[in-house]
Coordinates of C-alpha atoms and ligand atoms in Angstrom, one line a residue:
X9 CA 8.6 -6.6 3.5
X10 CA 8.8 -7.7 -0.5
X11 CA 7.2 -4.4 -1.5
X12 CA 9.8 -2.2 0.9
X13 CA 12.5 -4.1 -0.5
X14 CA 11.2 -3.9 -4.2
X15 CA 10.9 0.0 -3.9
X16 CA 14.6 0.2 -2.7
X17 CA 16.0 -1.5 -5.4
X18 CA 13.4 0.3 -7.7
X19 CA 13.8 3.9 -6.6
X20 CA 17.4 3.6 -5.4
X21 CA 17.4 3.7 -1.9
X22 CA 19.6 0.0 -1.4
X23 CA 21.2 -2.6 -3.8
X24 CA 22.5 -6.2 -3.5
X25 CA 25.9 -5.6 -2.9
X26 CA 28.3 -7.0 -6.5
X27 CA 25.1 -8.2 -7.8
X28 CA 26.6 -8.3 -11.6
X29 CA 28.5 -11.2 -9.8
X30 CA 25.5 -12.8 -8.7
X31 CA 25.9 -10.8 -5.2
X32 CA 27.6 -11.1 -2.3
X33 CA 25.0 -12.9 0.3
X34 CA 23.6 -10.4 2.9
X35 CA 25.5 -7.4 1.8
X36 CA 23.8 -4.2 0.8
X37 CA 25.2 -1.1 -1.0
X38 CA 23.3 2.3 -0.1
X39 CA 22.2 4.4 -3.5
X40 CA 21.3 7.9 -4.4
X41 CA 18.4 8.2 -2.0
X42 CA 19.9 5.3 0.9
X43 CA 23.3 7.6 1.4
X44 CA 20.8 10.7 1.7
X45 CA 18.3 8.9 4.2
X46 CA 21.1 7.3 6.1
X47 CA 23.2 10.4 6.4
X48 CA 19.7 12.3 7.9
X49 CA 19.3 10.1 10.1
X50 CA 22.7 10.0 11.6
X51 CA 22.6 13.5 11.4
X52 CA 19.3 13.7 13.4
X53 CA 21.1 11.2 15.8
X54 CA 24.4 13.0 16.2
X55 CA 22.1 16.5 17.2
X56 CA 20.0 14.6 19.9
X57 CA 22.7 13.1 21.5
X58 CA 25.9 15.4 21.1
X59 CA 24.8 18.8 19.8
X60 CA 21.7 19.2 22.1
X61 CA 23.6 18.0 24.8
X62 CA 26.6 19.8 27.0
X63 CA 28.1 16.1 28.6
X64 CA 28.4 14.0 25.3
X65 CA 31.5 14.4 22.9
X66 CA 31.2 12.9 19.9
X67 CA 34.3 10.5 18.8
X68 CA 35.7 8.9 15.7
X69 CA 37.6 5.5 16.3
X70 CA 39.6 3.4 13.9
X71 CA 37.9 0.3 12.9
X72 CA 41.5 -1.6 13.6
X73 CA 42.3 -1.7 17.2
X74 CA 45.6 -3.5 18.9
X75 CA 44.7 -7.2 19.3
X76 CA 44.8 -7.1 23.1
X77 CA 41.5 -4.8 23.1
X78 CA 39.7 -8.0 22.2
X79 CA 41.9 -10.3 25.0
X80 CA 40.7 -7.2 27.6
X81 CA 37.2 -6.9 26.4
X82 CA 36.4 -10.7 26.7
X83 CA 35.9 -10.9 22.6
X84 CA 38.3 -13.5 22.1
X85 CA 37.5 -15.8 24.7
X86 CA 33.6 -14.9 25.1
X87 CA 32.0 -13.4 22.0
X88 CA 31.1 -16.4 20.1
X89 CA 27.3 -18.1 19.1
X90 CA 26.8 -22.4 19.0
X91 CA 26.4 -23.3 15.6
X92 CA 24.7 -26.6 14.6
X93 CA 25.2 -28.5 11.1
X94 CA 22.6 -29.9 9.6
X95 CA 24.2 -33.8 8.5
X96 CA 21.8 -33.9 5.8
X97 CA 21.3 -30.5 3.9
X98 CA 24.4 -29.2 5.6
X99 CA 22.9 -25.9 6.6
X100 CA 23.9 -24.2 9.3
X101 CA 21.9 -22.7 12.5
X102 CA 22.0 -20.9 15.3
X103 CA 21.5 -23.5 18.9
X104 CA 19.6 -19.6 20.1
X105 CA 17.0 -20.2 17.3
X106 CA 16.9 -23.5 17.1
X107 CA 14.9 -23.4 20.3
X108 CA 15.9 -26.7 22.1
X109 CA 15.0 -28.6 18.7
X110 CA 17.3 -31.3 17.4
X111 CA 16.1 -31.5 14.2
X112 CA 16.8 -29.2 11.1
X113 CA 14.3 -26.9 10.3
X114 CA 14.8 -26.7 7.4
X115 CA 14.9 -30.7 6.5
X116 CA 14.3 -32.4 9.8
X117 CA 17.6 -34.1 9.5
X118 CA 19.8 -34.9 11.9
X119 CA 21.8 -31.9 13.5
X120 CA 25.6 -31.6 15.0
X121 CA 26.1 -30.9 18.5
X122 CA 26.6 -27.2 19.3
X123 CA 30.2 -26.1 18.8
X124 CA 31.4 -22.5 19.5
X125 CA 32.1 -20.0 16.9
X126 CA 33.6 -16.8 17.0
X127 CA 31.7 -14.3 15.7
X128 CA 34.9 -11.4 15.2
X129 CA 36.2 -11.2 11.4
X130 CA 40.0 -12.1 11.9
X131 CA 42.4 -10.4 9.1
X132 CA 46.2 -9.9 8.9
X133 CA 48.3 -6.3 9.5
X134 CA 51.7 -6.2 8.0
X135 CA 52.8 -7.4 4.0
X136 CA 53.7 -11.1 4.5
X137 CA 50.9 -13.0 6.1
X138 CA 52.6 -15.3 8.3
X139 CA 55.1 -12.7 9.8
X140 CA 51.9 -10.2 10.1
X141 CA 50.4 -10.0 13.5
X142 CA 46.3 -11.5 13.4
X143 CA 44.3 -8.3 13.7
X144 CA 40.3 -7.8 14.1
X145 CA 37.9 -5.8 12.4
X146 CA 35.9 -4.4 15.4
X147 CA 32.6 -6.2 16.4
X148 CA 31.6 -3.0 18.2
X149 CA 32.5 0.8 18.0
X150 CA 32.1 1.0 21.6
X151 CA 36.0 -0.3 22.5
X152 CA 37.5 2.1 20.7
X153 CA 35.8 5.1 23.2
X154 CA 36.8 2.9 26.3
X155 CA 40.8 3.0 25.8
X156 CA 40.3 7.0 25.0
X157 CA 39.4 7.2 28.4
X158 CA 42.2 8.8 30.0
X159 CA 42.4 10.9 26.7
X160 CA 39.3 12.3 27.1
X161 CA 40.2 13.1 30.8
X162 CA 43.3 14.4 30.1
X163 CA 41.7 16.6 26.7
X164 CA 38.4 18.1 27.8
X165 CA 38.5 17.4 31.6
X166 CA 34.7 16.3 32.2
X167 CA 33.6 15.8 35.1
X168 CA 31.3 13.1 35.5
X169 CA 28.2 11.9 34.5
X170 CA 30.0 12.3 30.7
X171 CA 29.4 10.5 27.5
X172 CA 31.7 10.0 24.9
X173 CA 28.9 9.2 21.0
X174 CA 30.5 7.4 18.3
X175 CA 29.2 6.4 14.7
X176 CA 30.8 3.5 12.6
X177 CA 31.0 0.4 11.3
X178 CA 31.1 -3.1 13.4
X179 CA 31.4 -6.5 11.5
X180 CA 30.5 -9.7 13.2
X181 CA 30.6 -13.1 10.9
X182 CA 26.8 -13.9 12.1
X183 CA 25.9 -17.1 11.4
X184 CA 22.7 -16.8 10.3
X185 CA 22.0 -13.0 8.9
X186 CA 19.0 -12.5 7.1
X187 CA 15.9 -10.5 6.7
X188 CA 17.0 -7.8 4.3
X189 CA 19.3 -5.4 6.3
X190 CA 18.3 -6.4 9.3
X191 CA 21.1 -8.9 10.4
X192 CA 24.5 -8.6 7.8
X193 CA 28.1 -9.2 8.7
X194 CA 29.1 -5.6 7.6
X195 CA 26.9 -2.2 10.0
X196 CA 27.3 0.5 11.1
X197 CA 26.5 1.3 14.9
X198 CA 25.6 4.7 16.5
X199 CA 26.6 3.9 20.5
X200 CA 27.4 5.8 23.2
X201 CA 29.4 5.2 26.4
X202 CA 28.0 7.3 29.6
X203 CA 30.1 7.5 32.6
X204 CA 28.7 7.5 35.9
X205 CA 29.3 6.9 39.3
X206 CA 28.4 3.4 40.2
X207 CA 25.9 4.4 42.7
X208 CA 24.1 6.2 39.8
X209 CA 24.2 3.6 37.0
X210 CA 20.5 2.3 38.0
X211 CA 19.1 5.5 37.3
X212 CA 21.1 6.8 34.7
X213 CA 20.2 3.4 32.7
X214 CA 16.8 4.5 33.2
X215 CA 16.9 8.0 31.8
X216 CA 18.8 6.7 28.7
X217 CA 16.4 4.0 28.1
X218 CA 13.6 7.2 28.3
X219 CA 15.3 9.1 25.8
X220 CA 16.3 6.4 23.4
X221 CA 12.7 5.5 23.1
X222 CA 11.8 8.9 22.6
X223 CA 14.2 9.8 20.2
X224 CA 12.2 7.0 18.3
X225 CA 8.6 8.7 18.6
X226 CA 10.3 11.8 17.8
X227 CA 11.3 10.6 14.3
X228 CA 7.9 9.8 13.4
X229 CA 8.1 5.9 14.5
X230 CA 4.6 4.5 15.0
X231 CA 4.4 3.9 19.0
X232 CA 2.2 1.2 18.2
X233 CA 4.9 -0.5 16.5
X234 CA 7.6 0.4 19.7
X235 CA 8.2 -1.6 23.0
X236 CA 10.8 -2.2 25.7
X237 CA 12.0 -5.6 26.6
X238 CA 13.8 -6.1 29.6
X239 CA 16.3 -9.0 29.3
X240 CA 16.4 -11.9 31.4
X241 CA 20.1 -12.6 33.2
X242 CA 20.2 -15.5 31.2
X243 CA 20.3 -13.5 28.1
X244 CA 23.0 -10.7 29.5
X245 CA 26.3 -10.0 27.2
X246 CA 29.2 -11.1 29.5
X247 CA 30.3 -7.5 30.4
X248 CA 26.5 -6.5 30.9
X249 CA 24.5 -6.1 34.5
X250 CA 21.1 -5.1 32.9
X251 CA 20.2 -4.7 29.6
X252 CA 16.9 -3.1 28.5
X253 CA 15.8 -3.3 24.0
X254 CA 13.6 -1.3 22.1
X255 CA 12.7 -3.3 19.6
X256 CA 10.1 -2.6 16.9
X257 CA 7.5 -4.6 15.2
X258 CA 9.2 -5.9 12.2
X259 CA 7.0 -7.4 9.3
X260 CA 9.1 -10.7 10.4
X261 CA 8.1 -9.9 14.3
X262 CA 9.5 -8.0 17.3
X263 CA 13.2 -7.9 17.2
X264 CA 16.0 -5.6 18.7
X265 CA 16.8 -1.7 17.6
X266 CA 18.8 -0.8 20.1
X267 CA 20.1 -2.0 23.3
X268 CA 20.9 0.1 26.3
X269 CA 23.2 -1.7 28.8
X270 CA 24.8 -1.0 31.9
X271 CA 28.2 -2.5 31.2
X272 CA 29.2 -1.5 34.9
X273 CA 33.2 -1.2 35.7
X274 CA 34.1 -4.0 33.7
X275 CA 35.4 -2.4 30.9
X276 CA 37.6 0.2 32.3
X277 CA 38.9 -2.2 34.5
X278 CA 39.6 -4.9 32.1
X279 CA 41.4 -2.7 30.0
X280 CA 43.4 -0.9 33.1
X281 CA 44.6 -4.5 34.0
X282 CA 45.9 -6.0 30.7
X283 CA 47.6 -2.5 29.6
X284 CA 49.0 -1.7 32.7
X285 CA 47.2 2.4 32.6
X286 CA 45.6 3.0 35.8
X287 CA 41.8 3.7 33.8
X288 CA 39.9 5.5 37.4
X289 CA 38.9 8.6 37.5
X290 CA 39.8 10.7 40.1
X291 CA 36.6 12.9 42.0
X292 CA 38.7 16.0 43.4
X293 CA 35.7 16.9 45.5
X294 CA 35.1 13.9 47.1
X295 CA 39.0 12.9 47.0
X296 CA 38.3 10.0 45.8
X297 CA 40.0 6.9 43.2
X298 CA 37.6 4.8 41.2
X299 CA 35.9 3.1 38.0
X300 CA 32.8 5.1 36.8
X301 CA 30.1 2.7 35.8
X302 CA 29.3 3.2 32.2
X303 CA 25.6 3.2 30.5
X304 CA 25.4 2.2 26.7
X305 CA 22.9 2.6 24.4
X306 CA 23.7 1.0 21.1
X307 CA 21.7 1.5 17.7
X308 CA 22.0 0.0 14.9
X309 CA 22.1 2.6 11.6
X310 CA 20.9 -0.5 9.3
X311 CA 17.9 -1.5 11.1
X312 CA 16.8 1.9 12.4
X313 CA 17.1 2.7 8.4
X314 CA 14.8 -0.6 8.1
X315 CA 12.7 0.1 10.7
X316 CA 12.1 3.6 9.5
X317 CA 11.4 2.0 5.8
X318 CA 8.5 -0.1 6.8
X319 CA 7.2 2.5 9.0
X320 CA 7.0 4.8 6.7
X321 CA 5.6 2.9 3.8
X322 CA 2.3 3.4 2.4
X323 CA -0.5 2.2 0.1
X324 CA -3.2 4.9 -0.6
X325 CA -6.3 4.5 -2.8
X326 CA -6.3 7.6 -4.8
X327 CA -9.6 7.8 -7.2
X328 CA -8.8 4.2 -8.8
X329 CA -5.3 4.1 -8.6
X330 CA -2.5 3.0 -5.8
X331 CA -0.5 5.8 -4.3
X332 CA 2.6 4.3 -3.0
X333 CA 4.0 6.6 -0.5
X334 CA 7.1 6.8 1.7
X335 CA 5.8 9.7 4.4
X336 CA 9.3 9.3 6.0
X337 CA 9.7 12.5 8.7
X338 CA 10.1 15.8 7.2
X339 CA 14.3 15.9 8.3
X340 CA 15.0 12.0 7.0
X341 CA 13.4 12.4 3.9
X342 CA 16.2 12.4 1.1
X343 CA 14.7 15.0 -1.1
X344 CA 13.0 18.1 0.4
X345 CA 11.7 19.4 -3.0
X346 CA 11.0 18.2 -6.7
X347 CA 10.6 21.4 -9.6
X348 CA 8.4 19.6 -12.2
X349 CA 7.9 21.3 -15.4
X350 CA 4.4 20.8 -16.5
X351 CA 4.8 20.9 -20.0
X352 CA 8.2 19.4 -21.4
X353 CA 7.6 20.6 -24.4
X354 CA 7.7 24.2 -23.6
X355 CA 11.2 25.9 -23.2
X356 CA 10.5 28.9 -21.2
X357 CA 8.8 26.8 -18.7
X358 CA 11.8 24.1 -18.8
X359 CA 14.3 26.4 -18.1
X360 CA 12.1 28.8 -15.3
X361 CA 11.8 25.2 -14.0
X362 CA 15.7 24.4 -14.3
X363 CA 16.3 27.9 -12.6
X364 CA 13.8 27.2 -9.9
X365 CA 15.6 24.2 -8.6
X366 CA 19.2 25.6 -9.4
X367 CA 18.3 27.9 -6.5
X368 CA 16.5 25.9 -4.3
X369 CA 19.9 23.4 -4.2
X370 CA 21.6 26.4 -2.3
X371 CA 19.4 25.4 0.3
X372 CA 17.8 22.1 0.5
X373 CA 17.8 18.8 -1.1
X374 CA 16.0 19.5 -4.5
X375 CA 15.7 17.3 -7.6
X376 CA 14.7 18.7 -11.0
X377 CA 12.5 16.1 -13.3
X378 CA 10.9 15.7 -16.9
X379 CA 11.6 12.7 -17.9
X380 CA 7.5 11.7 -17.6
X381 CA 4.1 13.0 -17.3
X382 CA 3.0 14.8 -14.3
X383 CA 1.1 12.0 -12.8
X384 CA 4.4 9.8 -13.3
X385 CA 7.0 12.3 -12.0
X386 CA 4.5 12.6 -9.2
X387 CA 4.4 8.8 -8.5
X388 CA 7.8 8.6 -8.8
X389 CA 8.2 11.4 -5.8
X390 CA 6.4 10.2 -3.8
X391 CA 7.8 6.5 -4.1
X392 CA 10.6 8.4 -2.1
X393 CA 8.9 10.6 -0.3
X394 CA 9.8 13.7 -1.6
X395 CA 8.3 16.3 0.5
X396 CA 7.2 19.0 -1.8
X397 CA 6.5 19.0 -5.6
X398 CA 7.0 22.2 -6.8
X399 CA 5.5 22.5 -10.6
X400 CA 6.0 25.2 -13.3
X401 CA 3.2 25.8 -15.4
X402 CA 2.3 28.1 -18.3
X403 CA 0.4 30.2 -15.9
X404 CA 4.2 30.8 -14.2
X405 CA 5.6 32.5 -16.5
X406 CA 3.2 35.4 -16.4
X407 CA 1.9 35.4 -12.7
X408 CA 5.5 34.2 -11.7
X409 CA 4.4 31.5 -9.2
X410 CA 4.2 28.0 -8.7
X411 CA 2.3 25.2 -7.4
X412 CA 3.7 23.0 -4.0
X413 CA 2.3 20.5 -3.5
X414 CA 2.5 18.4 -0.1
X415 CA 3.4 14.6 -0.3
X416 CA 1.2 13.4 2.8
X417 CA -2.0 15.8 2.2
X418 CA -1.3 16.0 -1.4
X419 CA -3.1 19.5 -0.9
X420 CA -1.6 22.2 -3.6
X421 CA -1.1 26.1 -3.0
X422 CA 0.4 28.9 -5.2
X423 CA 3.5 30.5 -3.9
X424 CA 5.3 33.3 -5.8
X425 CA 8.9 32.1 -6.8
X426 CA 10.5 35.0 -4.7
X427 CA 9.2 33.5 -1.8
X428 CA 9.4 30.1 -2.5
X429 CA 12.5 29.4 -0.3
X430 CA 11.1 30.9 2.8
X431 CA 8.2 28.9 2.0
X432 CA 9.6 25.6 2.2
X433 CA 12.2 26.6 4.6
X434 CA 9.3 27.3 7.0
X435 CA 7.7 24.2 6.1
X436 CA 10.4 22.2 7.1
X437 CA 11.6 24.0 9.8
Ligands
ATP501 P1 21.2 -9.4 18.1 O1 20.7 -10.0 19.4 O2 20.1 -9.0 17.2 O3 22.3 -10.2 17.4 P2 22.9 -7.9 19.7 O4 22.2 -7.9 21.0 O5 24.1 -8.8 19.5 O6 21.9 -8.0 18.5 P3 24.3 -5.6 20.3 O7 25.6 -6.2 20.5 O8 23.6 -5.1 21.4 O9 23.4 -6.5 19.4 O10 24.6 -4.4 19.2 C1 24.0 -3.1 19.3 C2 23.1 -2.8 18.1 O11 23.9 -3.0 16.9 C3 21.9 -3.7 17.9 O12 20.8 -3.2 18.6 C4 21.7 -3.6 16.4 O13 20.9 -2.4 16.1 C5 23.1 -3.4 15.8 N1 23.5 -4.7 15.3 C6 24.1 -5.7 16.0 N2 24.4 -6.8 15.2 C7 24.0 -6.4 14.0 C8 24.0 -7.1 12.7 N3 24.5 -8.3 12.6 N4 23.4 -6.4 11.7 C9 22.9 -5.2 11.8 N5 22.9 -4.5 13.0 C10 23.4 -5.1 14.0

């Protein structure tokens, strides 16, 4: 876990969020190469669950919602963890991980009782706080596709089953986040909300949970390092039936990925009831009024983009030295190709080099590079998994072609420049 996190920083894949302040605790800023990998995987995300799909429509919620939301969802009343004190170092746990201890883990002092605490981030609307009306930041995305309900019935007229995908950020004031970007106050969720009829919900929660966890192996995640957990009743979320994770074996153990719950009628009645909007759909085959049973699977962005991090990572004994590689799956990896000029030195070669990239950018995620040697700038792509190296060499210029290079078999072939694009384009097809 240390190494992963030392090549973010390093290579520019996450920071500490206002570190020149001394950073803001459990907060992470995404660089150069973090926006590119996050953005592929939503991408990759978005495809397998909207594009490749004819029932899912995709959806873009504002992060502020009307303050009754939470009063219909159960938020306000049930969405909070017990906290413990410790009376001696004064930190502050979880009763859930304390495990039926009641002593500190951290000191073995004595602890507080377990008091409730309310894990939604409460801010103000309006310019003069105490007129202003209290206001949440959303602890899920998945409210805001709920109350479009009726919109979505009234917009595309679906019949069901239908799923309505959302992307965003959620913000919960966990009590005790940790573990890198694993568990933070501030991330972004990829969930989606599949209506059924109830008599459907079993299976349908079982096809989802199929094609979450493939959607997994299909990114290149270890199976190995994949498994479902079924959660106990005692465990359920207070809207939730069943509930099924796939969690993935993190360096610090097993934890959650993804959930995929059947949330059954209780959201769309919930909401009909304290806004007064009849929320049913209406079957005009069957003639009949009621609430569809809805199936979520919920991501995380943050931890998949963890997950996928240590996955990926990769110590290599190359002749006598360490190859650290990132062989990240050819359509998450930030940068599809690197032009390296062998020789720095040389200008023709610099600027075939700087041309060569210039028209690769048209079409792929290139980099151009000559700040080092080649063994560095070679390192140094394959720190973020770059997935070709492309170098110019004196040879180039008069047999106009150029060596790629492969990041995972490191194996090397010449390609003529004019076909250079096709090339990789096949390759990453
Ligand atoms: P946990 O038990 O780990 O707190 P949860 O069961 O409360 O998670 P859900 O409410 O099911 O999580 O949220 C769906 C998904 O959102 C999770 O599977 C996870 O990927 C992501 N998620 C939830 N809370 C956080 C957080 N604090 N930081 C990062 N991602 C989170």
């Amino acid at each position: 876990m240390d190494r992963v996190v030392s090549l973010c920083k390093r290579r520019g894949f996450i920071f500490h969020s206002s570190e020149i302040y001394g950073g803001l605790s459990n907060t992470w800023d995404y660089g150069p190469y973090g926006v590119e990998l996050k953005n592929n995987l939503k991408r990759s995300w978005w495809k397998s669950v909207v594009y490749e799909r004819d029932d899912v429509f995709g959806m873009d919620a504002a992060i502020l919602m009307h303050p009754k939301v939470w009063e219909a969802s159960g938020h306000v009343e049930n969405f909070f963890d017990l906290k413990s004190d410790c009376k001696s170092c004064k930190k502050r746990f979880k009763v859930a991980d304390l495990k039926g201890s009641k002593k500190c883990p951290e000191c073995g002092g004595e602890l507080t009782e377990g008091r409730p605490f309310n894990l939604m981030f409460k801010t103000y609307q309006g310019v003069i706080e105490e007129a202003a009306s209290a206001i949440y930041l959303r602890p899920e995305t998945a409210q805001g596709m709920f109350v479009n309900f009726q919109n979505i019935l009234d917009s595309k007229h679906p019949k069901l089953p239908f799923g309505l995908a959302q992307i965003g950020k959620a913000f919960r004031n966990e009590i005790t986040p940790g573990n890198f970007t694993f568990r933070t106050r501030e991330f972004e969720q990829m969930e989606i909300e599949y209506f059924v009829r109830p008599e459907e919900a079993d299976k349908k929660l079982e096809e989802w949970i199929g094609a979450r966890f493939n959607w997994y192996l299909k990114l290149g995640v270890r199976k190995d390092n994949l498994r479902l957990r079924p959660h106990g009743k005692d465990e359920l979320a207070h809207y939730a039936k069943a509930c099924t994770d796939i969690e993935y074996n993190f360096p610090f153990g097993w934890s959650e990925l993804e959930g995929i719950a059947n949330r059954t009628d209780f959201d769309l009645k919930q909401h009909s009831k304290t806004s007064g909007q009849d929320l049913q759909y209406f079957d005009n085959v069957k003639k009949e009024r009621f609430y569809p049973y809805i199936i979520e699977p919920s991501g995380g962005v943050d931890r998949t983009i963890l997950a996928l991090l240590v996955d990926a990572y990769n110590e290599e004994k190359v002749k006598d030295d360490l190859r650290v590689v990132l062989k990240l799956h050819k359509d998450l990896a930030p940068v599809k190709a690197a032009v390296l000029p062998l020789l720095r030195n040389r200008p023709e070669i610099v600027e075939l080099a700087k041309k060569i990239a210039r028209d690769l950018k048209k079409n792929m995620v290139t980099v151009y590079d000559d700040t080092g040697a080649i063994g560095k700038l070679y390192r140094r792509q394959d720190e973020v998994g770059t997935l070709y190296c492309v170098t110019v060499d004196v040879q180039s210029l008069e047999d106009k072609q150029v060596t790629a290079r492969h990041r995972d078999t490191m194996q090397q072939e010449r390609v003529p420049i004019d076909n250079l694009k096709n090339y990789l384009e096949e390759k990453l097809a």
